[in-house]
mmCIF file of C-alpha atoms in Angstrom:
data_model
loop_
_atom_site.group_PDB
_atom_site.id
_atom_site.type_symbol
_atom_site.label_atom_id
_atom_site.label_comp_id
_atom_site.label_asym_id
_atom_site.label_seq_id
_atom_site.Cartn_x
_atom_site.Cartn_y
_atom_site.Cartn_z
ATOM 1 C CA MET A 22 98.473 104.556 69.728
ATOM 2 C CA ASN A 23 97.828 107.027 66.925
ATOM 3 C CA VAL A 24 99.859 110.183 67.274
ATOM 4 C CA VAL A 25 98.801 113.145 65.182
ATOM 5 C CA LEU A 26 101.209 116.065 65.100
ATOM 6 C CA SER A 27 100.133 119.477 63.921
ATOM 7 C CA GLN A 28 102.185 121.479 61.425
ATOM 8 C CA LYS A 29 103.083 123.811 64.281
ATOM 9 C CA GLN A 30 104.452 120.954 66.439
ATOM 10 C CA ILE A 31 106.518 119.614 63.548
ATOM 11 C CA GLY A 32 107.863 123.099 62.856
ATOM 12 C CA GLN A 33 108.768 123.628 66.512
ATOM 13 C CA ARG A 34 110.637 120.330 66.602
ATOM 14 C CA ILE A 35 112.592 121.198 63.448
ATOM 15 C CA SER A 36 113.406 124.650 64.812
ATOM 16 C CA GLU A 37 114.573 123.224 68.142
ATOM 17 C CA LEU A 38 116.822 120.636 66.470
ATOM 18 C CA ARG A 39 118.267 123.265 64.118
ATOM 19 C CA LYS A 40 119.114 125.567 67.027
ATOM 20 C CA ILE A 41 120.681 122.759 69.062
ATOM 21 C CA LYS A 42 122.876 121.883 66.076
ATOM 22 C CA GLY A 43 123.866 125.557 65.780
ATOM 23 C CA MET A 44 122.627 125.948 62.213
ATOM 24 C CA SER A 45 121.086 129.048 60.716
ATOM 25 C CA GLN A 46 117.846 128.904 58.762
ATOM 26 C CA GLU A 47 119.813 129.934 55.676
ATOM 27 C CA SER A 48 122.339 127.082 55.903
ATOM 28 C CA LEU A 49 119.709 124.453 56.708
ATOM 29 C CA ALA A 50 117.434 125.653 53.909
ATOM 30 C CA LYS A 51 120.331 125.514 51.456
ATOM 31 C CA SER A 52 121.150 121.939 52.536
ATOM 32 C CA VAL A 53 117.520 120.860 52.103
ATOM 33 C CA LYS A 54 117.309 122.786 48.808
ATOM 34 C CA ILE A 55 114.398 125.005 49.803
ATOM 35 C CA SER A 56 114.283 128.765 50.299
ATOM 36 C CA ARG A 57 114.930 130.302 53.717
ATOM 37 C CA PRO A 58 111.417 131.824 53.832
ATOM 38 C CA SER A 59 109.970 128.350 53.153
ATOM 39 C CA LEU A 60 111.934 126.924 56.081
ATOM 40 C CA ALA A 61 110.801 129.824 58.270
ATOM 41 C CA GLN A 62 107.179 129.106 57.319
ATOM 42 C CA ILE A 63 107.663 125.396 58.139
ATOM 43 C CA GLU A 64 109.130 126.283 61.547
ATOM 44 C CA LEU A 65 106.218 128.639 62.255
ATOM 45 C CA GLY A 66 103.702 125.955 61.264
ATOM 46 C CA ASN A 67 102.336 127.953 58.330
ATOM 47 C CA ARG A 68 103.580 125.526 55.667
ATOM 48 C CA SER A 69 103.478 121.750 55.638
ATOM 49 C CA VAL A 70 106.669 119.805 55.105
ATOM 50 C CA ASP A 71 106.590 117.013 52.539
ATOM 51 C CA ILE A 72 108.082 113.609 53.231
ATOM 52 C CA LEU A 73 111.151 114.153 51.024
ATOM 53 C CA GLU A 74 111.979 117.397 52.830
ATOM 54 C CA LEU A 75 111.476 115.683 56.178
ATOM 55 C CA GLN A 76 113.793 112.862 55.107
ATOM 56 C CA LYS A 77 116.500 115.374 54.108
ATOM 57 C CA LEU A 78 116.055 117.185 57.423
ATOM 58 C CA SER A 79 116.464 113.916 59.333
ATOM 59 C CA LEU A 80 119.722 113.170 57.526
ATOM 60 C CA ILE A 81 121.115 116.680 57.999
ATOM 61 C CA LEU A 82 119.999 117.169 61.605
ATOM 62 C CA LYS A 83 120.649 113.493 62.427
ATOM 63 C CA PHE A 84 117.370 112.416 63.964
ATOM 64 C CA SER A 85 115.263 109.306 63.579
ATOM 65 C CA LEU A 86 111.941 109.852 61.816
ATOM 66 C CA ASP A 87 110.327 107.295 64.133
ATOM 67 C CA ASP A 88 111.482 109.199 67.219
ATOM 68 C CA PHE A 89 110.648 112.566 65.638
ATOM 69 C CA MET A 90 107.034 111.563 65.009
ATOM 70 C CA SER A 91 106.474 110.044 68.466
ATOM 71 C CA LYS A 92 104.601 111.958 71.145
ATOM 72 C CA ASP A 93 107.522 111.538 73.577
ATOM 73 C CA PHE A 94 110.071 113.200 71.270
ATOM 74 C CA SER A 95 112.670 115.398 72.948
ATOM 75 C CA ALA A 96 115.209 117.248 70.800
ATOM 76 C CA SER A 97 117.699 117.541 73.646
ATOM 77 C CA HIS A 98 117.394 113.795 74.357
ATOM 78 C CA GLU A 99 117.941 113.059 70.659
ATOM 79 C CA VAL A 100 121.157 115.123 70.616
ATOM 80 C CA GLU A 101 122.426 113.705 73.936
ATOM 81 C CA GLY A 102 122.021 110.175 72.601
ATOM 82 C CA LYS A 103 124.172 110.992 69.578
ATOM 83 C CA GLU A 104 126.841 112.638 71.760
ATOM 84 C CA VAL A 105 127.030 109.570 74.005
ATOM 85 C CA LYS A 106 127.641 107.377 70.955
ATOM 86 C CA ASN A 107 130.388 109.761 69.779
ATOM 87 C CA ALA A 108 131.997 109.745 73.226
ATOM 88 C CA LYS A 109 132.173 105.953 73.178
ATOM 89 C CA LYS A 110 133.965 106.058 69.837
ATOM 90 C CA GLU A 111 136.605 108.348 71.324
ATOM 91 C CA GLU A 112 137.182 105.951 74.222
ATOM 92 C CA GLU A 113 137.850 103.096 71.791
ATOM 93 C CA ARG A 114 140.708 104.971 70.158
ATOM 94 C CA ILE A 115 143.841 102.920 69.534
ATOM 95 C CA SER A 116 147.147 104.306 70.745
ATOM 96 C CA VAL A 117 149.761 104.817 68.029
ATOM 97 C CA PRO A 118 153.427 104.647 69.070
ATOM 98 C CA THR A 119 155.538 107.751 68.556
ATOM 99 C CA LEU A 120 158.296 107.853 65.981
ATOM 100 C CA GLN A 121 161.819 107.373 67.253
ATOM 101 C CA VAL A 122 163.591 109.917 65.048
ATOM 102 C CA ASN A 123 166.848 109.705 67.025
ATOM 103 C CA LYS A 124 167.189 106.101 65.935
ATOM 104 C CA PHE A 125 167.866 107.222 62.341
ATOM 105 C CA LYS A 126 170.575 109.819 63.087
#
């Protein structure tokens, strides 16, 4: 039941999510309010990430901390799940009638 992730595994997961979202290290680091070299060290597994940084990353990269810390985590699955939810929202769109400009001439 206990899942212990190494710094390297956490860094790889962050890197994978960042790349899937199309973000640069610079832009993600700026959003999290850490330096780019610090983010690079986290992604390489050379620096630990504190809980506040991890929380900011989850909000920016839109992943669940519970899923992220599980042994069955898949970054591509995490992104696909979000895209499916967005697709459903588009299907629920309400049709707006067009204006009848000729009526006012």
